mmCIF file of C-alpha atoms (C1' of nucleotides) in Angstrom:
data_model
loop_
_atom_site.group_PDB
_atom_site.id
_atom_site.type_symbol
_atom_site.label_atom_id
_atom_site.label_comp_id
_atom_site.label_asym_id
_atom_site.label_seq_id
_atom_site.Cartn_x
_atom_site.Cartn_y
_atom_site.Cartn_z
ATOM 1 C CA MET A 1469 -30.704 -55.963 4.330
ATOM 2 C CA GLU A 1470 -33.655 -57.072 6.314
ATOM 3 C CA GLN A 1471 -33.708 -59.743 8.346
ATOM 4 C CA GLY A 1472 -35.747 -60.853 11.058
ATOM 5 C CA ASP A 1473 -38.523 -58.630 13.345
ATOM 6 C CA ASN A 1474 -35.421 -57.566 15.299
ATOM 7 C CA SER A 1475 -33.779 -56.138 13.477
ATOM 8 C CA LEU A 1476 -33.016 -52.673 12.794
ATOM 9 C CA ARG A 1477 -33.760 -51.360 8.693
ATOM 10 C CA LYS A 1478 -30.897 -49.742 6.996
ATOM 11 C CA GLY A 1479 -30.816 -48.380 3.844
ATOM 12 C CA PRO A 1480 -32.456 -45.232 1.559
ATOM 13 C CA TRP A 1481 -35.785 -44.134 3.952
ATOM 14 C CA LEU A 1482 -39.676 -44.075 2.524
ATOM 15 C CA GLU A 1483 -41.381 -41.143 2.459
ATOM 16 C CA GLU A 1484 -43.902 -43.481 4.917
ATOM 17 C CA GLU A 1485 -41.064 -43.524 7.303
ATOM 18 C CA ASP A 1486 -40.239 -39.953 6.508
ATOM 19 C CA GLU A 1487 -43.413 -38.655 7.593
ATOM 20 C CA GLN A 1488 -43.652 -41.372 10.549
ATOM 21 C CA LEU A 1489 -40.497 -39.541 11.922
ATOM 22 C CA ALA A 1490 -41.389 -35.700 10.988
ATOM 23 C CA ARG A 1491 -44.803 -36.217 13.013
ATOM 24 C CA LEU A 1492 -42.881 -38.164 16.505
ATOM 25 C CA VAL A 1493 -40.222 -34.970 15.955
ATOM 26 C CA ASN A 1494 -43.037 -32.267 16.008
ATOM 27 C CA VAL A 1495 -44.842 -33.994 19.186
ATOM 28 C CA PHE A 1496 -41.331 -34.656 20.640
ATOM 29 C CA GLY A 1497 -38.779 -32.864 19.551
ATOM 30 C CA GLU A 1498 -35.193 -33.158 18.473
ATOM 31 C CA ARG A 1499 -34.255 -35.263 21.096
ATOM 32 C CA LYS A 1500 -34.171 -38.738 22.912
ATOM 33 C CA TRP A 1501 -33.956 -39.966 19.358
ATOM 34 C CA ASP A 1502 -33.560 -43.541 20.882
ATOM 35 C CA SER A 1503 -37.236 -43.473 22.433
ATOM 36 C CA ILE A 1504 -38.749 -41.411 18.925
ATOM 37 C CA ALA A 1505 -37.205 -44.690 16.862
ATOM 38 C CA ILE A 1506 -39.020 -47.225 19.268
ATOM 39 C CA ILE A 1507 -42.303 -45.421 19.516
ATOM 40 C CA SER A 1508 -42.534 -45.130 15.712
ATOM 41 C CA GLY A 1509 -42.457 -48.739 15.383
ATOM 42 C CA LEU A 1510 -39.544 -47.123 12.413
ATOM 43 C CA ARG A 1511 -37.326 -50.378 13.680
ATOM 44 C CA ARG A 1512 -34.155 -47.928 12.677
ATOM 45 C CA SER A 1513 -31.580 -46.546 15.414
ATOM 46 C CA GLY A 1514 -31.877 -43.629 17.160
ATOM 47 C CA LYS A 1515 -29.065 -42.292 15.302
ATOM 48 C CA SER A 1516 -30.486 -43.309 12.108
ATOM 49 C CA CYS A 1517 -33.443 -41.275 12.692
ATOM 50 C CA ARG A 1518 -31.122 -38.367 13.768
ATOM 51 C CA MET A 1519 -29.326 -38.277 10.968
ATOM 52 C CA ARG A 1520 -32.740 -38.774 8.813
ATOM 53 C CA TRP A 1521 -33.358 -35.786 10.752
ATOM 54 C CA LEU A 1522 -30.911 -33.406 10.629
ATOM 55 C CA ASN A 1523 -29.734 -34.083 7.285
ATOM 56 C CA TYR A 1524 -32.938 -34.273 5.447
ATOM 57 C CA LEU A 1525 -35.873 -33.529 7.118
ATOM 58 C CA ARG A 1526 -35.290 -30.518 9.010
ATOM 59 C CA PRO A 1527 -37.713 -27.056 8.184
ATOM 60 C CA ASN A 1528 -35.390 -24.672 6.849
ATOM 61 C CA LEU A 1529 -32.619 -26.918 4.676
ATOM 62 C CA LYS A 1530 -30.952 -25.275 1.233
ATOM 63 C CA ARG A 1531 -31.949 -27.445 -1.528
ATOM 64 C CA GLY A 1532 -29.896 -26.849 -4.342
ATOM 65 C CA PRO A 1533 -26.181 -26.489 -5.765
ATOM 66 C CA ILE A 1534 -23.731 -24.893 -2.897
ATOM 67 C CA SER A 1535 -23.235 -21.596 -3.992
ATOM 68 C CA PRO A 1536 -20.296 -19.031 -5.079
ATOM 69 C CA GLU A 1537 -20.562 -16.969 -1.813
ATOM 70 C CA GLU A 1538 -20.660 -20.401 0.231
ATOM 71 C CA GLU A 1539 -18.347 -22.276 -1.550
ATOM 72 C CA GLN A 1540 -15.803 -19.005 -0.454
ATOM 73 C CA ILE A 1541 -16.987 -19.713 2.469
ATOM 74 C CA ILE A 1542 -15.877 -22.874 2.945
ATOM 75 C CA VAL A 1543 -12.732 -23.097 1.798
ATOM 76 C CA GLN A 1544 -11.292 -19.983 3.783
ATOM 77 C CA LEU A 1545 -13.500 -22.596 7.270
ATOM 78 C CA HIS A 1546 -11.929 -25.159 6.385
ATOM 79 C CA ASP A 1547 -8.259 -23.646 5.968
ATOM 80 C CA ARG A 1548 -8.848 -21.893 9.150
ATOM 81 C CA TRP A 1549 -10.523 -25.038 10.944
ATOM 82 C CA GLY A 1550 -9.610 -27.858 8.769
ATOM 83 C CA ASN A 1551 -12.537 -31.238 8.827
ATOM 84 C CA LYS A 1552 -14.263 -29.257 11.243
ATOM 85 C CA TRP A 1553 -17.026 -29.589 9.230
ATOM 86 C CA SER A 1554 -20.547 -29.332 11.772
ATOM 87 C CA ARG A 1555 -18.306 -26.314 13.111
ATOM 88 C CA ILE A 1556 -18.346 -25.345 9.461
ATOM 89 C CA ALA A 1557 -21.872 -26.098 8.662
ATOM 90 C CA ARG A 1558 -23.335 -23.648 11.379
ATOM 91 C CA SER A 1559 -22.126 -20.690 9.489
ATOM 92 C CA LEU A 1560 -23.918 -21.973 6.524
ATOM 93 C CA PRO A 1561 -27.216 -21.934 7.191
ATOM 94 C CA GLY A 1562 -29.752 -24.250 5.856
ATOM 95 C CA ARG A 1563 -26.578 -27.002 5.259
ATOM 96 C CA THR A 1564 -26.011 -29.930 6.991
ATOM 97 C CA ASP A 1565 -21.964 -30.851 8.248
ATOM 98 C CA ASN A 1566 -22.948 -34.002 5.809
ATOM 99 C CA GLU A 1567 -23.721 -31.917 2.643
ATOM 100 C CA ILE A 1568 -20.185 -29.788 3.226
ATOM 101 C CA LYS A 1569 -18.326 -32.970 3.927
ATOM 102 C CA ASN A 1570 -19.723 -34.267 0.529
ATOM 103 C CA TYR A 1571 -19.205 -31.317 -1.128
ATOM 104 C CA TRP A 1572 -15.871 -30.437 0.138
ATOM 105 C CA ARG A 1573 -14.642 -33.981 -0.995
ATOM 106 C CA SER A 1574 -15.871 -33.945 -4.568
ATOM 107 C CA HIS A 1575 -15.165 -30.548 -5.493
ATOM 108 C CA LEU A 1576 -12.860 -28.727 -2.631
ATOM 109 C CA SER A 1577 -9.482 -30.855 -1.802
ATOM 110 C CA LYS A 1578 -8.453 -32.104 -5.030
ATOM 111 C CA LYS A 1579 -8.550 -27.618 -5.571
ATOM 112 C CA ALA A 1580 -7.083 -27.324 -2.821
ATOM 113 C CA THR A 1581 -4.406 -29.963 -3.177
ATOM 114 C CA GLN A 1582 -3.305 -28.328 -6.899
ATOM 115 C CA SER A 1583 -3.591 -24.813 -5.059
ATOM 116 C CA GLN A 1584 -1.757 -26.160 -2.081
ATOM 117 C CA GLU A 1585 0.805 -27.635 -5.056
ATOM 118 C CA GLU A 1586 1.143 -24.096 -6.630
ATOM 119 C CA GLY A 1587 1.257 -22.333 -3.942
ATOM 120 C CA ASN A 1588 -1.358 -20.649 -4.228
ATOM 121 C CA PHE A 1589 -4.072 -21.917 -1.652
ATOM 122 C CA HIS A 1590 -4.490 -20.361 1.054
ATOM 123 C CA CYS A 1591 -6.380 -18.507 3.529
ATOM 124 C CA ASN A 1592 -5.126 -14.858 1.479
ATOM 125 C CA SER A 1593 -5.129 -12.305 3.825
ATOM 126 C CA ASN A 1594 -7.774 -10.085 2.123
ATOM 127 C CA ALA A 1595 -10.384 -13.010 2.454
ATOM 128 C CA SER A 1596 -9.380 -13.342 5.693
ATOM 129 C CA HIS A 1597 -10.231 -9.747 7.252
ATOM 130 C CA ASN A 1598 -13.315 -9.485 4.349
ATOM 131 C CA THR A 1599 -16.480 -9.201 7.400
ATOM 132 C CA GLU A 1600 -18.811 -10.015 4.430
ATOM 133 C CA LEU A 1601 -16.688 -14.458 4.328
ATOM 134 C CA ASP A 1602 -15.599 -14.111 7.024
ATOM 135 C CA PHE A 1603 -19.469 -13.206 8.568
ATOM 136 C CA PRO A 1604 -22.453 -13.760 6.146
ATOM 137 C CA TYR A 1605 -25.259 -13.378 8.198
ATOM 138 C CA GLN A 1606 -24.175 -9.497 9.094
ATOM 139 C CA THR A 1607 -26.930 -7.508 9.450
ATOM 140 C CA GLU A 1608 -26.900 -3.642 7.742
ATOM 141 C CA ASN A 1609 -26.951 -2.145 10.423
ATOM 142 C CA PRO A 1610 -23.757 -2.188 13.017
ATOM 143 C CA SER A 1611 -25.327 -0.519 16.208
ATOM 144 C CA ASN A 1612 -26.271 -4.252 16.696
ATOM 145 C CA SER A 1613 -23.092 -5.683 17.751
ATOM 146 C CA CYS A 1614 -25.547 -8.409 19.200
ATOM 147 C CA ASN A 1615 -25.773 -10.328 16.075
ATOM 148 C CA LEU A 1616 -22.880 -13.394 15.187
ATOM 149 C CA ALA A 1617 -23.881 -14.754 18.977
ATOM 150 C CA TYR A 1618 -27.029 -14.306 18.286
ATOM 151 C CA CYS A 1619 -27.003 -16.306 14.353
ATOM 152 C CA ASP A 1620 -24.806 -18.594 16.348
ATOM 153 C CA ILE A 1621 -27.930 -19.257 19.160
ATOM 154 C CA ALA A 1622 -30.209 -19.866 16.832
ATOM 155 C CA GLN A 1623 -27.714 -22.660 14.573
ATOM 156 C CA ASN A 1624 -27.063 -24.516 17.873
ATOM 157 C CA ASP A 1625 -30.561 -24.947 18.406
ATOM 158 C CA GLY A 1626 -31.129 -26.627 14.580
ATOM 159 C CA MET A 1627 -32.534 -22.816 14.090
ATOM 160 C CA MET A 1628 -31.065 -22.145 10.884
ATOM 161 C CA VAL A 1629 -31.969 -18.610 9.807
ATOM 162 C CA GLY A 1630 -29.966 -16.008 9.963
ATOM 163 C CA PRO A 1631 -30.795 -12.082 11.806
ATOM 164 C CA ASP A 1632 -32.043 -11.020 9.218
ATOM 165 C CA GLN A 1633 -34.907 -13.275 8.933
ATOM 166 C CA TYR A 1634 -34.891 -13.989 12.381
ATOM 167 C CA ASP A 1635 -37.011 -11.821 15.159
ATOM 168 C CA LEU A 1636 -34.293 -10.990 18.050
ATOM 169 C CA TRP A 1637 -36.807 -10.494 20.606
ATOM 170 C CA SER A 1638 -39.137 -13.482 20.379
ATOM 171 C CA LEU A 1639 -36.264 -15.153 21.982
ATOM 172 C CA VAL A 1640 -36.776 -13.507 25.185
ATOM 173 C CA GLU A 1641 -40.728 -14.586 25.805
ATOM 174 C CA SER A 1642 -40.615 -17.698 28.214
ATOM 175 C CA PRO A 1643 -38.814 -18.316 30.432
ATOM 176 C CA TYR A 1644 -36.170 -20.774 29.693
ATOM 177 C CA GLU A 1645 -35.663 -18.186 26.891
ATOM 178 C CA THR A 1646 -35.335 -14.991 28.832
ATOM 179 C CA ARG A 1647 -32.350 -16.638 30.949
ATOM 180 C CA LEU A 1648 -30.538 -17.727 27.124
ATOM 181 C CA TYR A 1649 -31.435 -14.201 26.676
ATOM 182 C CA ASP A 1650 -30.164 -12.746 29.943
ATOM 183 C CA HIS A 1651 -26.590 -15.115 30.038
ATOM 184 C CA TRP A 1652 -26.615 -14.406 26.302
ATOM 185 C CA MET A 1653 -25.844 -10.503 26.887
ATOM 186 C CA PHE A 1654 -24.332 -11.326 29.230
ATOM 187 C CA GLU A 1655 -21.176 -12.503 27.828
ATOM 188 C CA ILE A 1656 -21.288 -10.383 25.437
ATOM 189 C CA SER A 1657 -20.861 -7.147 26.947
ATOM 190 C CA SER A 1658 -18.795 -8.913 28.982
ATOM 191 C CA GLY A 1659 -16.357 -9.106 25.986
ATOM 192 C CA GLU A 1660 -14.302 -6.531 26.283
ATOM 193 C CA GLN A 1661 -13.407 -4.661 22.437
ATOM 194 C CA GLY A 1662 -10.939 -6.513 20.789
ATOM 195 C CA GLU A 1663 -10.887 -8.845 23.303
ATOM 196 C CA PRO A 1664 -12.843 -11.960 22.541
ATOM 197 C CA LYS A 1665 -14.588 -13.237 25.336
ATOM 198 C CA PHE A 1666 -14.538 -16.604 24.567
ATOM 199 C CA GLY A 1667 -12.473 -18.700 21.624
ATOM 200 C CA GLY A 1668 -14.036 -17.858 18.227
ATOM 201 C CA GLY A 1669 -14.464 -14.218 18.940
ATOM 202 C CA GLY A 1670 -12.844 -11.412 18.701
ATOM 203 C CA CYS A 1671 -13.533 -7.634 17.154
ATOM 204 C CA HIS A 1672 -14.399 -7.240 12.907
ATOM 205 C CA ASN A 1673 -13.735 -3.355 11.704
ATOM 206 C CA GLY A 1674 -14.867 -2.262 15.076
ATOM 207 C CA TRP A 1675 -17.738 -4.666 15.511
ATOM 208 C CA ASN A 1676 -17.622 -6.913 19.239
ATOM 209 C CA TYR A 1677 -18.895 -10.083 18.856
ATOM 210 C CA SER A 1678 -18.244 -13.427 21.013
ATOM 211 C CA GLU A 1679 -19.234 -16.615 19.435
ATOM 212 C CA VAL A 1680 -22.181 -17.666 22.914
ATOM 213 C CA GLY A 1681 -23.277 -20.515 21.130
ATOM 214 C CA GLU A 1682 -20.626 -22.556 22.293
ATOM 215 C CA SER A 1683 -19.961 -22.230 25.514
ATOM 216 C CA CYS A 1684 -24.568 -21.113 25.232
ATOM 217 C CA MET A 1685 -26.565 -23.703 24.267
ATOM 218 C CA LEU A 1686 -30.154 -23.485 24.647
ATOM 219 C CA GLY A 1687 -30.254 -27.601 25.473
ATOM 220 C CA SER A 1688 -28.435 -26.965 28.456
ATOM 221 C CA LEU A 1689 -30.675 -23.886 29.347
ATOM 222 C CA TRP A 1690 -33.589 -25.785 28.936
ATOM 223 C CA ASP A 1691 -32.564 -27.756 32.164
ATOM 224 C CA MET A 1692 -32.188 -24.602 33.654
ATOM 225 C CA SER A 1693 -35.737 -24.140 33.826
ATOM 226 C "C1'" DA B 836 -26.298 -49.169 -27.610
ATOM 227 C "C1'" DA B 837 -23.250 -51.661 -24.377
ATOM 228 C "C1'" DG B 838 -19.833 -51.777 -21.037
ATOM 229 C "C1'" DG B 839 -16.792 -49.590 -18.108
ATOM 230 C "C1'" DT B 840 -15.402 -45.766 -15.234
ATOM 231 C "C1'" DC B 841 -16.124 -41.950 -12.339
ATOM 232 C "C1'" DT B 842 -19.112 -38.838 -9.618
ATOM 233 C "C1'" DC B 843 -21.791 -37.899 -6.131
ATOM 234 C "C1'" DC B 844 -24.852 -38.112 -2.247
ATOM 235 C "C1'" DA B 845 -26.762 -40.594 1.488
ATOM 236 C "C1'" DA B 846 -26.136 -43.465 5.034
ATOM 237 C "C1'" DC B 847 -23.376 -46.065 8.171
ATOM 238 C "C1'" DC B 848 -20.020 -46.642 11.297
ATOM 239 C "C1'" DG B 849 -16.905 -45.914 15.417
ATOM 240 C "C1'" DC B 850 -15.265 -43.406 18.243
ATOM 241 C "C1'" DC B 851 -15.466 -39.700 21.825
ATOM 242 C "C1'" DT B 852 -18.261 -36.756 25.230
ATOM 243 C "C1'" DG B 853 -21.147 -34.710 27.671
ATOM 244 C "C1'" DT B 854 -25.976 -36.111 31.068
ATOM 245 C "C1'" DA B 855 -28.307 -38.551 33.637
ATOM 246 C "C1'" DT B 856 -27.683 -42.392 37.822
ATOM 247 C "C1'" DT C 299 -16.767 -41.199 42.229
ATOM 248 C "C1'" DA C 300 -18.021 -44.269 38.848
ATOM 249 C "C1'" DT C 301 -21.031 -46.484 35.377
ATOM 250 C "C1'" DA C 302 -24.347 -46.209 31.662
ATOM 251 C "C1'" DC C 303 -26.491 -43.969 28.295
ATOM 252 C "C1'" DA C 304 -27.556 -41.192 24.152
ATOM 253 C "C1'" DG C 305 -26.113 -37.160 21.153
ATOM 254 C "C1'" DG C 306 -22.589 -35.958 18.264
ATOM 255 C "C1'" DC C 307 -19.369 -35.578 15.005
ATOM 256 C "C1'" DG C 308 -15.973 -36.623 11.433
ATOM 257 C "C1'" DG C 309 -15.151 -40.562 8.319
ATOM 258 C "C1'" DT C 310 -15.664 -43.811 5.056
ATOM 259 C "C1'" DT C 311 -19.067 -46.981 2.269
ATOM 260 C "C1'" DG C 312 -22.309 -48.701 -1.443
ATOM 261 C "C1'" DG C 313 -25.501 -47.359 -5.070
ATOM 262 C "C1'" DA C 314 -27.556 -44.723 -8.886
ATOM 263 C "C1'" DG C 315 -26.862 -42.005 -12.157
ATOM 264 C "C1'" DA C 316 -23.416 -39.486 -14.856
ATOM 265 C "C1'" DC C 317 -20.070 -39.830 -18.229
ATOM 266 C "C1'" DC C 318 -16.619 -42.035 -21.426
ATOM 267 C "C1'" DT C 319 -14.742 -45.055 -24.805
#
DNA sequence: AAGGTCTCCAACCGCCTGTAT
DNA sequence: TATACAGGCGGTTGGAGACCT
């Protein structure tokens, strides 16, 4: 599908293209995709570069089949949010929205249709109140009411990690991170028990949380510093 | 073994939103 | 405030491999 010298390349990525893109992203970060596309000399669109990075090259991506636990989470969150794949993906570190979308279409949509016809496919009350299913990254320590919001922030910054893998305090080591941390702690402490400050927040099993990630993203905070 | 069909998934497309000027 | 541009998102497509007849 290549034409003249000025035409953009399409189709599968070559190994050399992947390497070149990864180099550029490591230098410039996950932003300015059009610029990265031009500088790289890959003759790919910025969108194509972004897609390739997010869905394939990004570190910490999980490979391999979706586990039954992940499937359960997908089903549950889809039941709650519908086709909000990127939002669902935020709850599954290492999985991409594209991957989840594909998995849903190929594995779960039929199941859902069948079960709905049988009247038993729905987020049942047991599942919807199961903290582990709702919030898979909750740690063993319930005294830390920040886990959920913290996890969401990490994912919004493209760091696909859970609290058990990530050093919470490393967030406060640079100026912008300090602002993020201050903002985050403020939002957390502003939420009242059982009364979420943001739409996605709430109180589960005595835990208080708010989905700070939706209103406080690192990208915008960078610009504040 | 060969041809047809199905499944999966990487990649593209177009629309929408947010941000910069 | 208006406009242009970049990025994000969900829907769709096309190709490769698996499976079936």
